[in-house]
Amino acid sequence: MTDSYPGTPNGDAASSLNGMANGSAPHVASPPLVRKKLMGYVGFANLPNQVHRKSVRKGFQFTAMVVGESGLGKSTLINTLFNTELYQPKEVLPPSAERPKTVAIESISADIEENGVRLRLTVVDTPGFGDFVNNEESWKPIVEDIESRFDSYLEQENRVNRQKIVDNRVHACLYFIQPTGHSLRPIDIEFMRRLHTKVNLIPIIAKADTMTDEEIINFKDRILNDIRHHNIHIFQLPTYENEDEEALTEQEEIARKIPFAIVGSNQLVHTPDGRQVRGRAYPWGVIEVDNEDHCDFVKLRQMLIRTSMEELREHTTAVLYENYRSEKLLGMGVAQDSSVFKEINPALKMQEERTLHEAKLAKMEAEMNLVFQQKVAEKEGKLKQSEEELYARHREMKEALEKQRLELEDKKRRIESGRPLTPEKSATKRNRFLRT
Ligand SMILES: Nc1nc2c(ncn2[C@@H]2O[C@H](COP(=O)(O)OP(=O)(O)OP(=O)(O)O)[C@@H](O)[C@H]2O)c(=O)[nH]1
Ligand SMILES: [Mg+2]
């Protein structure tokens, strides 16, 4: 309400009261927009607070997945993110023993609360690729897991009662890249290509403490080039025009760090200056997990949890899940009838109906004309035939009469000349008589 509309005559705070009606019936010619100055407090400025209260009451759900080769520090990073030992060692192992490996896709949930906001955070830990006999197909169980979560959501959506939908969809997938310093390997590219349409991909350089700062900068460049070259879509922070300066700078700083170079550790170590920090101690010094000068862990946590959790959730729902859902339903033969969603304009509809009706009438007329012409042709044919028959009969009768007339005339002539009526017969008699 504090916005001033440049179009208003006095430039005062104004509000469009017709805006809502326009929005609900876009097909009807827009009524003129009336700008009204509010005379007093109405209350809709409180709408964002209502949404806020409601979402706090409902709580939030967020699921992140970690994927990468065995031993790259996936389980360690989860522990670092939660800041707890979620993965307790099952038994105390001697230093020479092999470290515990993740053997199946496991998910761990924790209900956490901060300033009265409840969040159910689920982390899905996946076994490393190196454990598979055939590493070419190592992406399969993970894609299947992501899809089965989509399926479960789709199934819940299709239920009669949709009150209690549990959202287990993976909202972000942290992909661990080996700190080789070269470029992405075929297995990384294959994996990301299989996953990028199903999940928000966030690439991570694992065990960044094994590389120098300069090596990390060059490695990041190569990784981003490879990602661009292979048209892999990684999660990008959206930027909105009306965002405030501070938020924009924060987002830019985060975006500049992608792919995040991460060091994971839940161990507390002493720094030379006497502080106790989470990190890894080396003979040459201490790498601090929560120090932005040492690695990008803080920026990753900031993006995942503080600034873009909602964006990750929204992109999962609006784009990734939506694509999966429509593909799946189309595959099942459920086609969308677009006419159902067509906006109806009464004038246009009447015009359409009239055109249809006229076309129908024209078709009927043409059909009737055709039938009429056929009947006329038939009748004509019949008439012609009977005329010919009549003509033939008339000719026959005429000929018969003419013949009769000639005979009678002949008879008359003979009678008049006194000759016998049947000269031929008498002649034969005479001849017979002569012979005998
Ligand atoms: N140098 C270094 N070592 C790390 C880092 N993160 C984890 N490690 C060590 O790497 C080893 C493997 O870590 P895990 O977290 O078990 O690796 P993982 O990716 O879960 O492995 P799998 O479960 O087998 O897939 C452990 O000894 C960790 O202490 C890191 O950032 N830097
Ligand atoms: Mg593990």
Tab-separated table of C-alpha atoms and ligand atoms in Angstrom:
chain	number	residue	atom	x	y	z
A	1	MET	CA	0.000	0.000	0.000
A	2	THR	CA	2.977	2.232	0.251
A	3	ASP	CA	3.692	1.776	-3.462
A	4	SER	CA	2.889	4.824	-5.489
A	5	TYR	CA	1.425	4.314	-8.929
A	6	PRO	CA	2.850	6.600	-11.563
A	7	GLY	CA	-0.458	6.569	-13.453
A	8	THR	CA	-2.529	8.072	-10.646
A	9	PRO	CA	-3.241	11.730	-11.001
A	10	ASN	CA	-1.955	12.748	-7.615
A	11	GLY	CA	0.692	10.047	-7.339
A	12	ASP	CA	-0.835	8.971	-4.031
A	13	ALA	CA	-0.782	5.516	-2.582
A	14	ALA	CA	-3.437	3.631	-4.499
A	15	SER	CA	-4.850	0.196	-4.756
A	16	SER	CA	-6.494	-1.646	-7.607
A	17	LEU	CA	-9.788	-3.021	-6.375
A	18	ASN	CA	-10.587	-4.580	-9.716
A	19	GLY	CA	-7.327	-6.426	-9.971
A	20	MET	CA	-8.748	-9.587	-8.388
A	21	ALA	CA	-11.690	-9.760	-10.788
A	22	ASN	CA	-9.310	-9.408	-13.707
A	23	GLY	CA	-7.179	-12.220	-12.431
A	24	SER	CA	-10.040	-14.672	-11.977
A	25	ALA	CA	-11.652	-14.151	-15.397
A	26	PRO	CA	-8.915	-13.290	-17.860
A	27	HIS	CA	-10.966	-14.268	-20.940
A	28	VAL	CA	-13.606	-11.590	-20.422
A	29	ALA	CA	-12.699	-8.172	-21.781
A	30	SER	CA	-10.932	-6.430	-18.919
A	31	PRO	CA	-13.103	-3.949	-17.105
A	32	PRO	CA	-11.520	-0.544	-16.765
A	33	LEU	CA	-8.960	-0.480	-13.963
A	34	VAL	CA	-10.089	1.810	-11.188
A	35	ARG	CA	-7.388	3.071	-8.879
A	36	LYS	CA	-8.736	3.750	-5.441
A	37	LYS	CA	-7.144	5.452	-2.555
A	38	LEU	CA	-7.809	3.485	0.607
A	39	MET	CA	-9.606	5.586	3.195
A	40	GLY	CA	-8.443	3.504	6.096
A	41	TYR	CA	-6.802	0.259	7.156
A	42	VAL	CA	-8.305	-2.748	5.342
A	43	GLY	CA	-5.965	-5.438	6.505
A	44	PHE	CA	-4.597	-7.273	3.487
A	45	ALA	CA	-1.150	-5.967	4.216
A	46	ASN	CA	-1.189	-8.682	6.845
A	47	LEU	CA	-1.469	-11.480	4.243
A	48	PRO	CA	2.273	-12.331	4.310
A	49	ASN	CA	2.044	-12.725	8.085
A	50	GLN	CA	-0.884	-15.101	7.700
A	51	VAL	CA	1.156	-17.223	5.269
A	52	HIS	CA	4.110	-17.054	7.635
A	53	ARG	CA	2.080	-18.241	10.657
A	54	LYS	CA	0.483	-21.025	8.665
A	55	SER	CA	3.763	-22.394	7.346
A	56	VAL	CA	5.365	-22.211	10.783
A	57	ARG	CA	2.415	-24.171	12.185
A	58	LYS	CA	2.720	-26.811	9.453
A	59	GLY	CA	6.490	-27.073	9.714
A	60	PHE	CA	8.854	-27.826	6.862
A	61	GLN	CA	10.245	-30.954	5.240
A	62	PHE	CA	13.526	-31.085	3.407
A	63	THR	CA	15.410	-34.019	1.962
A	64	ALA	CA	18.995	-33.898	0.747
A	65	MET	CA	20.903	-36.751	-0.859
A	66	VAL	CA	24.635	-37.370	-1.022
A	67	VAL	CA	26.071	-39.235	-4.000
A	68	GLY	CA	29.623	-40.032	-5.005
A	69	GLU	CA	32.353	-42.614	-5.043
A	70	SER	CA	33.171	-44.622	-1.999
A	71	GLY	CA	35.412	-42.952	0.559
A	72	LEU	CA	34.918	-39.373	-0.655
A	73	GLY	CA	33.491	-38.288	2.683
A	74	LYS	CA	29.718	-38.394	2.125
A	75	SER	CA	28.837	-39.788	5.545
A	76	THR	CA	31.344	-37.413	7.120
A	77	LEU	CA	29.712	-34.404	5.457
A	78	ILE	CA	26.290	-35.459	6.720
A	79	ASN	CA	27.678	-35.607	10.225
A	80	THR	CA	29.290	-32.220	9.696
A	81	LEU	CA	26.024	-30.704	8.432
A	82	PHE	CA	24.001	-32.032	11.365
A	83	ASN	CA	26.891	-31.355	13.676
A	84	THR	CA	26.293	-34.689	15.369
A	85	GLU	CA	27.522	-38.237	15.049
A	86	LEU	CA	24.527	-39.489	13.074
A	87	TYR	CA	26.584	-42.394	11.893
A	88	GLN	CA	27.928	-43.934	15.040
A	89	PRO	CA	30.728	-46.421	14.432
A	90	LYS	CA	29.172	-49.809	15.143
A	91	GLU	CA	32.237	-51.036	16.974
A	92	VAL	CA	35.524	-49.554	17.962
A	93	LEU	CA	37.896	-50.473	15.181
A	94	PRO	CA	41.663	-50.769	15.399
A	95	PRO	CA	43.408	-48.131	13.262
A	96	SER	CA	44.489	-50.780	10.760
A	97	ALA	CA	40.915	-52.012	10.182
A	98	GLU	CA	38.947	-50.919	7.170
A	99	ARG	CA	36.648	-47.943	7.734
A	100	PRO	CA	32.902	-48.688	7.761
A	101	LYS	CA	31.441	-48.410	4.293
A	102	THR	CA	27.919	-47.423	3.430
A	103	VAL	CA	26.356	-50.565	1.953
A	104	ALA	CA	22.765	-49.538	1.185
A	105	ILE	CA	20.779	-46.381	0.529
A	106	GLU	CA	19.911	-45.166	4.023
A	107	SER	CA	17.935	-42.156	5.042
A	108	ILE	CA	18.166	-40.439	8.382
A	109	SER	CA	15.641	-37.886	9.587
A	110	ALA	CA	15.934	-35.394	12.361
A	111	ASP	CA	13.349	-32.951	13.645
A	112	ILE	CA	15.159	-29.750	14.341
A	113	GLU	CA	13.806	-26.482	15.635
A	114	GLU	CA	15.227	-22.998	15.440
A	115	ASN	CA	13.414	-19.911	16.772
A	116	GLY	CA	10.142	-21.836	16.861
A	117	VAL	CA	10.418	-23.044	13.238
A	118	ARG	CA	10.291	-26.808	12.933
A	119	LEU	CA	12.131	-28.608	10.184
A	120	ARG	CA	12.176	-32.295	9.421
A	121	LEU	CA	15.535	-32.671	7.727
A	122	THR	CA	16.175	-35.973	5.991
A	123	VAL	CA	19.533	-36.925	4.578
A	124	VAL	CA	19.819	-39.819	2.172
A	125	ASP	CA	23.224	-41.472	2.184
A	126	THR	CA	24.051	-43.674	-0.784
A	127	PRO	CA	26.770	-46.302	-1.143
A	128	GLY	CA	29.766	-45.280	-3.243
A	129	PHE	CA	30.088	-46.297	-6.899
A	130	GLY	CA	33.256	-48.240	-6.345
A	131	ASP	CA	31.273	-50.925	-4.570
A	132	PHE	CA	29.454	-52.024	-7.704
A	133	VAL	CA	30.738	-54.857	-9.836
A	134	ASN	CA	29.644	-53.036	-12.976
A	135	ASN	CA	30.330	-49.363	-12.433
A	136	GLU	CA	28.678	-48.376	-15.705
A	137	GLU	CA	25.294	-48.978	-14.173
A	138	SER	CA	26.120	-47.464	-10.807
A	139	TRP	CA	23.700	-44.574	-11.342
A	140	LYS	CA	20.765	-46.978	-11.586
A	141	PRO	CA	19.906	-47.656	-7.912
A	142	ILE	CA	20.104	-43.951	-7.169
A	143	VAL	CA	17.866	-42.909	-10.050
A	144	GLU	CA	15.485	-45.672	-8.997
A	145	ASP	CA	15.443	-44.362	-5.440
A	146	ILE	CA	14.667	-40.813	-6.601
A	147	GLU	CA	11.925	-42.089	-8.917
A	148	SER	CA	10.368	-44.298	-6.258
A	149	ARG	CA	10.081	-41.214	-4.050
A	150	PHE	CA	8.316	-39.384	-6.888
A	151	ASP	CA	6.055	-42.421	-7.360
A	152	SER	CA	5.163	-42.462	-3.704
A	153	TYR	CA	4.241	-38.771	-3.856
A	154	LEU	CA	2.190	-39.300	-7.024
A	155	GLU	CA	0.371	-42.194	-5.403
A	156	GLN	CA	-0.484	-40.046	-2.377
A	157	GLU	CA	-1.692	-37.245	-4.637
A	158	ASN	CA	-4.035	-39.656	-6.411
A	159	ARG	CA	-5.627	-40.821	-3.174
A	160	VAL	CA	-9.155	-39.760	-2.279
A	161	ASN	CA	-7.894	-38.257	0.957
A	162	ARG	CA	-4.916	-35.985	0.392
A	163	GLN	CA	-4.814	-34.408	3.804
A	164	LYS	CA	-1.611	-36.011	5.011
A	165	ILE	CA	0.827	-36.107	2.133
A	166	VAL	CA	4.340	-36.995	3.232
A	167	ASP	CA	6.896	-35.384	0.962
A	168	ASN	CA	9.865	-37.738	0.680
A	169	ARG	CA	11.065	-36.337	-2.642
A	170	VAL	CA	14.749	-35.495	-2.825
A	171	HIS	CA	15.076	-31.724	-2.937
A	172	ALA	CA	18.826	-31.528	-3.419
A	173	CYS	CA	21.543	-33.940	-4.420
A	174	LEU	CA	25.122	-33.224	-3.371
A	175	TYR	CA	27.339	-34.845	-5.969
A	176	PHE	CA	30.882	-35.549	-4.733
A	177	ILE	CA	33.682	-35.093	-7.265
A	178	GLN	CA	37.056	-36.730	-6.616
A	179	PRO	CA	39.765	-34.093	-5.974
A	180	THR	CA	41.836	-35.145	-8.985
A	181	GLY	CA	42.551	-31.616	-10.208
A	182	HIS	CA	42.076	-32.706	-13.843
A	183	SER	CA	38.482	-32.553	-15.087
A	184	LEU	CA	35.288	-34.537	-14.723
A	185	ARG	CA	35.656	-38.240	-15.409
A	186	PRO	CA	33.250	-40.139	-17.711
A	187	ILE	CA	31.574	-41.727	-14.680
A	188	ASP	CA	30.831	-38.253	-13.228
A	189	ILE	CA	29.413	-37.005	-16.515
A	190	GLU	CA	27.298	-40.118	-17.014
A	191	PHE	CA	25.972	-39.839	-13.485
A	192	MET	CA	25.081	-36.169	-13.678
A	193	ARG	CA	23.452	-36.598	-17.074
A	194	ARG	CA	21.235	-39.336	-15.671
A	195	LEU	CA	20.334	-37.288	-12.625
A	196	HIS	CA	20.029	-33.655	-13.700
A	197	THR	CA	16.439	-33.919	-14.921
A	198	LYS	CA	15.286	-35.640	-11.756
A	199	VAL	CA	16.970	-33.739	-8.971
A	200	ASN	CA	18.584	-30.406	-8.112
A	201	LEU	CA	22.274	-31.192	-8.638
A	202	ILE	CA	24.814	-29.461	-6.426
A	203	PRO	CA	28.381	-30.423	-7.375
A	204	ILE	CA	30.944	-30.637	-4.602
A	205	ILE	CA	34.709	-31.091	-4.709
A	206	ALA	CA	35.366	-33.676	-2.026
A	207	LYS	CA	38.285	-33.571	0.387
A	208	ALA	CA	39.329	-30.120	-0.780
A	209	ASP	CA	42.078	-30.098	1.858
A	210	THR	CA	44.104	-32.318	-0.456
A	211	MET	CA	44.461	-29.502	-3.012
A	212	THR	CA	46.049	-26.071	-2.930
A	213	ASP	CA	43.934	-22.933	-3.360
A	214	GLU	CA	45.213	-22.405	-6.877
A	215	GLU	CA	44.526	-26.023	-7.849
A	216	ILE	CA	40.984	-25.634	-6.545
A	217	ILE	CA	40.360	-22.491	-8.641
A	218	ASN	CA	41.588	-24.203	-11.820
A	219	PHE	CA	39.710	-27.404	-11.036
A	220	LYS	CA	36.472	-25.473	-10.510
A	221	ASP	CA	36.919	-23.812	-13.919
A	222	ARG	CA	37.440	-27.146	-15.648
A	223	ILE	CA	34.449	-28.706	-13.906
A	224	LEU	CA	32.155	-25.829	-14.906
A	225	ASN	CA	33.417	-26.028	-18.497
A	226	ASP	CA	32.693	-29.756	-18.613
A	227	ILE	CA	29.249	-29.224	-17.139
A	228	ARG	CA	28.473	-26.574	-19.772
A	229	HIS	CA	29.937	-28.685	-22.566
A	230	HIS	CA	27.756	-31.677	-21.675
A	231	ASN	CA	24.626	-29.555	-21.181
A	232	ILE	CA	24.276	-30.690	-17.620
A	233	HIS	CA	21.881	-28.592	-15.634
A	234	ILE	CA	23.095	-27.912	-12.126
A	235	PHE	CA	21.039	-26.000	-9.592
A	236	GLN	CA	21.278	-22.253	-10.147
A	237	LEU	CA	20.128	-19.718	-7.646
A	238	PRO	CA	17.309	-17.715	-9.197
A	239	THR	CA	17.614	-13.952	-9.008
A	240	TYR	CA	14.563	-11.794	-8.616
A	241	GLU	CA	14.410	-8.184	-9.668
A	242	ASN	CA	12.873	-6.803	-6.499
A	243	GLU	CA	15.349	-8.551	-4.205
A	244	ASP	CA	17.186	-6.282	-1.771
A	245	GLU	CA	20.868	-5.492	-2.254
A	246	GLU	CA	22.067	-7.550	0.689
A	247	ALA	CA	20.270	-10.714	-0.409
A	248	LEU	CA	21.554	-10.272	-3.969
A	249	THR	CA	25.174	-9.936	-2.847
A	250	GLU	CA	24.819	-12.972	-0.609
A	251	GLN	CA	23.402	-15.045	-3.466
A	252	GLU	CA	26.122	-13.894	-5.832
A	253	GLU	CA	28.787	-14.878	-3.320
A	254	ILE	CA	27.256	-18.333	-2.964
A	255	ALA	CA	26.869	-18.786	-6.737
A	256	ARG	CA	30.529	-17.845	-7.264
A	257	LYS	CA	31.610	-20.767	-5.035
A	258	ILE	CA	29.866	-23.473	-7.075
A	259	PRO	CA	31.170	-26.229	-7.256
A	260	PHE	CA	31.736	-26.020	-3.513
A	261	ALA	CA	35.144	-27.183	-2.311
A	262	ILE	CA	34.370	-29.031	0.898
A	263	VAL	CA	36.263	-30.320	3.889
A	264	GLY	CA	34.272	-32.481	6.235
A	265	SER	CA	35.028	-33.317	9.836
A	266	ASN	CA	33.249	-33.535	13.110
A	267	GLN	CA	36.481	-33.731	15.059
A	268	LEU	CA	37.440	-30.877	17.314
A	269	VAL	CA	41.065	-29.835	16.867
A	270	HIS	CA	43.212	-27.167	18.447
A	271	THR	CA	44.501	-24.339	16.290
A	272	PRO	CA	48.009	-22.939	16.884
A	273	ASP	CA	46.369	-19.793	18.300
A	274	GLY	CA	44.583	-21.874	20.928
A	275	ARG	CA	41.033	-22.083	19.537
A	276	GLN	CA	39.065	-25.319	19.397
A	277	VAL	CA	37.467	-25.807	15.999
A	278	ARG	CA	35.917	-28.497	13.815
A	279	GLY	CA	38.586	-29.424	11.349
A	280	ARG	CA	41.442	-31.604	10.279
A	281	ALA	CA	44.878	-31.296	11.777
A	282	TYR	CA	47.963	-31.717	9.619
A	283	PRO	CA	51.647	-31.436	10.438
A	284	TRP	CA	51.659	-28.161	8.480
A	285	GLY	CA	48.565	-26.742	10.141
A	286	VAL	CA	44.845	-27.021	10.748
A	287	ILE	CA	42.079	-26.882	8.142
A	288	GLU	CA	38.942	-25.378	9.687
A	289	VAL	CA	35.596	-26.626	8.404
A	290	ASP	CA	33.663	-23.509	9.457
A	291	ASN	CA	36.227	-21.025	8.190
A	292	GLU	CA	35.269	-19.487	4.855
A	293	ASP	CA	38.924	-18.835	4.025
A	294	HIS	CA	39.666	-22.548	4.305
A	295	CYS	CA	36.761	-24.148	2.419
A	296	ASP	CA	33.235	-23.573	1.070
A	297	PHE	CA	31.387	-25.607	3.713
A	298	VAL	CA	29.783	-22.507	5.269
A	299	LYS	CA	28.537	-21.294	1.872
A	300	LEU	CA	27.129	-24.721	1.072
A	301	ARG	CA	25.255	-24.874	4.375
A	302	GLN	CA	24.048	-21.319	3.841
A	303	MET	CA	22.595	-22.181	0.443
A	304	LEU	CA	21.144	-25.528	1.469
A	305	ILE	CA	19.562	-24.338	4.661
A	306	ARG	CA	19.485	-20.569	5.056
A	307	THR	CA	18.866	-18.954	1.679
A	308	SER	CA	17.641	-21.447	-0.905
A	309	MET	CA	15.914	-24.360	0.784
A	310	GLU	CA	12.551	-23.035	-0.398
A	311	GLU	CA	13.887	-22.519	-3.949
A	312	LEU	CA	15.180	-26.081	-3.993
A	313	ARG	CA	11.813	-27.368	-2.791
A	314	GLU	CA	9.908	-25.241	-5.259
A	315	HIS	CA	12.044	-26.247	-8.246
A	316	THR	CA	11.634	-29.897	-7.263
A	317	THR	CA	7.863	-29.562	-7.160
A	318	ALA	CA	7.241	-27.193	-10.035
A	319	VAL	CA	9.743	-28.486	-12.576
A	320	LEU	CA	11.393	-31.804	-11.750
A	321	TYR	CA	8.425	-33.623	-10.223
A	322	GLU	CA	6.004	-32.036	-12.695
A	323	ASN	CA	8.034	-33.326	-15.655
A	324	TYR	CA	8.292	-36.776	-14.132
A	325	ARG	CA	4.588	-36.830	-13.316
A	326	SER	CA	3.376	-35.791	-16.776
A	327	GLU	CA	5.755	-38.236	-18.474
A	328	LYS	CA	4.587	-41.032	-16.219
A	329	LEU	CA	0.898	-40.273	-16.730
A	330	LEU	CA	1.361	-39.944	-20.494
A	331	GLY	CA	3.186	-43.284	-20.430
A	332	MET	CA	0.155	-44.776	-18.707
A	333	GLY	CA	-2.038	-43.406	-21.508
A	334	VAL	CA	-3.598	-40.588	-19.516
A	335	ALA	CA	-3.623	-37.808	-22.073
A	336	GLN	CA	-4.586	-34.320	-21.110
A	337	ASP	CA	-7.661	-33.030	-22.868
A	338	SER	CA	-6.644	-29.443	-23.516
A	339	SER	CA	-10.193	-28.425	-24.414
A	340	VAL	CA	-11.121	-28.928	-20.756
A	341	PHE	CA	-8.855	-26.068	-19.838
A	342	LYS	CA	-9.853	-23.813	-22.741
A	343	GLU	CA	-11.220	-20.530	-21.605
A	344	ILE	CA	-14.813	-19.997	-22.682
A	345	ASN	CA	-15.858	-16.757	-24.306
A	346	PRO	CA	-19.690	-16.755	-24.707
A	347	ALA	CA	-19.690	-14.538	-27.812
A	348	LEU	CA	-16.989	-16.634	-29.461
A	349	LYS	CA	-18.762	-19.833	-28.463
A	350	MET	CA	-22.076	-18.609	-30.016
A	351	GLN	CA	-20.250	-17.624	-33.196
A	352	GLU	CA	-18.614	-21.059	-33.283
A	353	GLU	CA	-21.988	-22.774	-32.818
A	354	ARG	CA	-23.580	-20.623	-35.520
A	355	THR	CA	-20.830	-21.468	-37.989
A	356	LEU	CA	-21.223	-25.140	-37.170
A	357	HIS	CA	-25.010	-24.931	-37.619
A	358	GLU	CA	-24.683	-23.121	-40.955
A	359	ALA	CA	-22.219	-25.686	-42.207
A	360	LYS	CA	-24.652	-28.428	-41.198
A	361	LEU	CA	-27.539	-26.726	-43.072
A	362	ALA	CA	-25.424	-26.256	-46.193
A	363	LYS	CA	-24.470	-29.918	-46.107
A	364	MET	CA	-28.116	-31.000	-45.762
A	365	GLU	CA	-29.136	-28.752	-48.668
A	366	ALA	CA	-26.432	-30.167	-50.887
A	367	GLU	CA	-27.524	-33.707	-50.031
A	368	MET	CA	-31.161	-32.917	-50.793
A	369	ASN	CA	-30.198	-31.340	-54.137
A	370	LEU	CA	-28.284	-34.423	-55.068
A	371	VAL	CA	-31.193	-36.734	-54.228
A	372	PHE	CA	-33.580	-34.490	-56.187
A	373	GLN	CA	-31.343	-34.512	-59.241
A	374	GLN	CA	-31.027	-38.283	-59.070
A	375	LYS	CA	-34.837	-38.665	-58.896
A	376	VAL	CA	-35.361	-36.310	-61.852
A	377	ALA	CA	-32.798	-38.175	-63.906
A	378	GLU	CA	-34.482	-41.480	-63.063
A	379	LYS	CA	-37.910	-40.159	-64.025
A	380	GLU	CA	-36.589	-38.732	-67.276
A	381	GLY	CA	-35.018	-42.045	-68.112
A	382	LYS	CA	-38.283	-43.870	-67.493
A	383	LEU	CA	-40.291	-41.396	-69.532
A	384	LYS	CA	-37.914	-41.696	-72.438
A	385	GLN	CA	-38.161	-45.453	-72.286
A	386	SER	CA	-41.976	-45.476	-72.326
A	387	GLU	CA	-41.980	-42.914	-75.141
A	388	GLU	CA	-39.786	-45.168	-77.215
A	389	GLU	CA	-42.018	-48.136	-76.438
A	390	LEU	CA	-45.076	-46.166	-77.425
A	391	TYR	CA	-43.425	-45.041	-80.612
A	392	ALA	CA	-42.489	-48.600	-81.480
A	393	ARG	CA	-46.038	-49.825	-80.841
A	394	HIS	CA	-47.414	-46.988	-82.862
A	395	ARG	CA	-45.174	-47.908	-85.771
A	396	GLU	CA	-46.145	-51.575	-85.517
A	397	MET	CA	-49.825	-50.727	-85.537
A	398	LYS	CA	-49.325	-48.357	-88.406
A	399	GLU	CA	-47.546	-51.009	-90.395
A	400	ALA	CA	-50.231	-53.578	-89.587
A	401	LEU	CA	-52.964	-51.185	-90.635
A	402	GLU	CA	-51.116	-50.295	-93.839
A	403	LYS	CA	-50.787	-53.967	-94.650
A	404	GLN	CA	-54.483	-54.487	-93.979
A	405	ARG	CA	-55.351	-51.506	-96.158
A	406	LEU	CA	-53.244	-52.832	-99.026
A	407	GLU	CA	-54.912	-56.226	-98.792
A	408	LEU	CA	-58.356	-54.710	-98.732
A	409	GLU	CA	-57.517	-52.503	-101.708
A	410	ASP	CA	-56.262	-55.530	-103.554
A	411	LYS	CA	-59.441	-57.394	-102.702
A	412	LYS	CA	-61.518	-54.460	-103.844
A	413	ARG	CA	-59.665	-54.287	-107.134
A	414	ARG	CA	-60.178	-57.963	-107.771
A	415	ILE	CA	-63.854	-57.871	-106.944
A	416	GLU	CA	-64.292	-54.944	-109.203
A	417	SER	CA	-62.450	-56.682	-112.043
A	418	GLY	CA	-64.533	-59.840	-111.526
A	419	ARG	CA	-61.609	-62.055	-110.720
A	420	PRO	CA	-61.950	-64.786	-108.097
A	421	LEU	CA	-60.955	-63.850	-104.629
A	422	THR	CA	-58.354	-66.592	-104.224
A	423	PRO	CA	-56.701	-67.022	-107.612
A	424	GLU	CA	-53.761	-68.978	-106.281
A	425	LYS	CA	-56.009	-71.601	-104.639
A	426	SER	CA	-58.137	-72.189	-107.728
A	427	ALA	CA	-55.018	-72.437	-109.845
A	428	THR	CA	-53.636	-75.200	-107.703
A	429	LYS	CA	-56.946	-77.008	-107.848
A	430	ARG	CA	-56.969	-76.635	-111.577
A	431	ASN	CA	-53.472	-77.872	-111.911
A	432	ARG	CA	-54.252	-80.870	-109.797
A	433	PHE	CA	-57.295	-81.438	-111.893
A	434	LEU	CA	-55.288	-81.263	-115.088
A	435	ARG	CA	-52.735	-83.739	-113.912
A	436	THR	CA	-55.363	-86.315	-112.977
B	1	LIG	N1	41.241	-35.416	3.980
B	1	LIG	C1	39.938	-35.555	4.147
B	1	LIG	N2	39.453	-36.711	4.551
B	1	LIG	C2	38.129	-36.829	4.720
B	1	LIG	C3	37.244	-35.750	4.452
B	1	LIG	N3	35.969	-36.165	4.707
B	1	LIG	C4	36.052	-37.436	5.102
B	1	LIG	N4	37.336	-37.853	5.116
B	1	LIG	C5	37.845	-39.180	5.480
B	1	LIG	O1	37.605	-40.054	4.375
B	1	LIG	C6	37.256	-41.345	4.843
B	1	LIG	C7	35.962	-41.798	4.240
B	1	LIG	O2	34.884	-41.002	4.676
B	1	LIG	P1	33.366	-41.459	4.649
B	1	LIG	O3	32.574	-40.296	5.124
B	1	LIG	O4	33.163	-42.758	5.313
B	1	LIG	O5	33.168	-41.666	3.092
B	1	LIG	P2	31.867	-42.119	2.337
B	1	LIG	O6	31.799	-41.287	1.101
B	1	LIG	O7	30.684	-42.091	3.215
B	1	LIG	O8	32.190	-43.572	1.868
B	1	LIG	P3	31.205	-44.792	1.575
B	1	LIG	O9	30.219	-44.820	2.670
B	1	LIG	O10	32.049	-45.976	1.485
B	1	LIG	O11	30.569	-44.480	0.254
B	1	LIG	C8	37.215	-41.250	6.364
B	1	LIG	O12	38.412	-41.734	6.875
B	1	LIG	C9	37.079	-39.750	6.634
B	1	LIG	O13	37.676	-39.381	7.848
B	1	LIG	C10	37.803	-34.518	4.013
B	1	LIG	O14	37.124	-33.531	3.741
B	1	LIG	N5	39.170	-34.487	3.884
B	2	MG	MG	29.296	-43.488	3.744
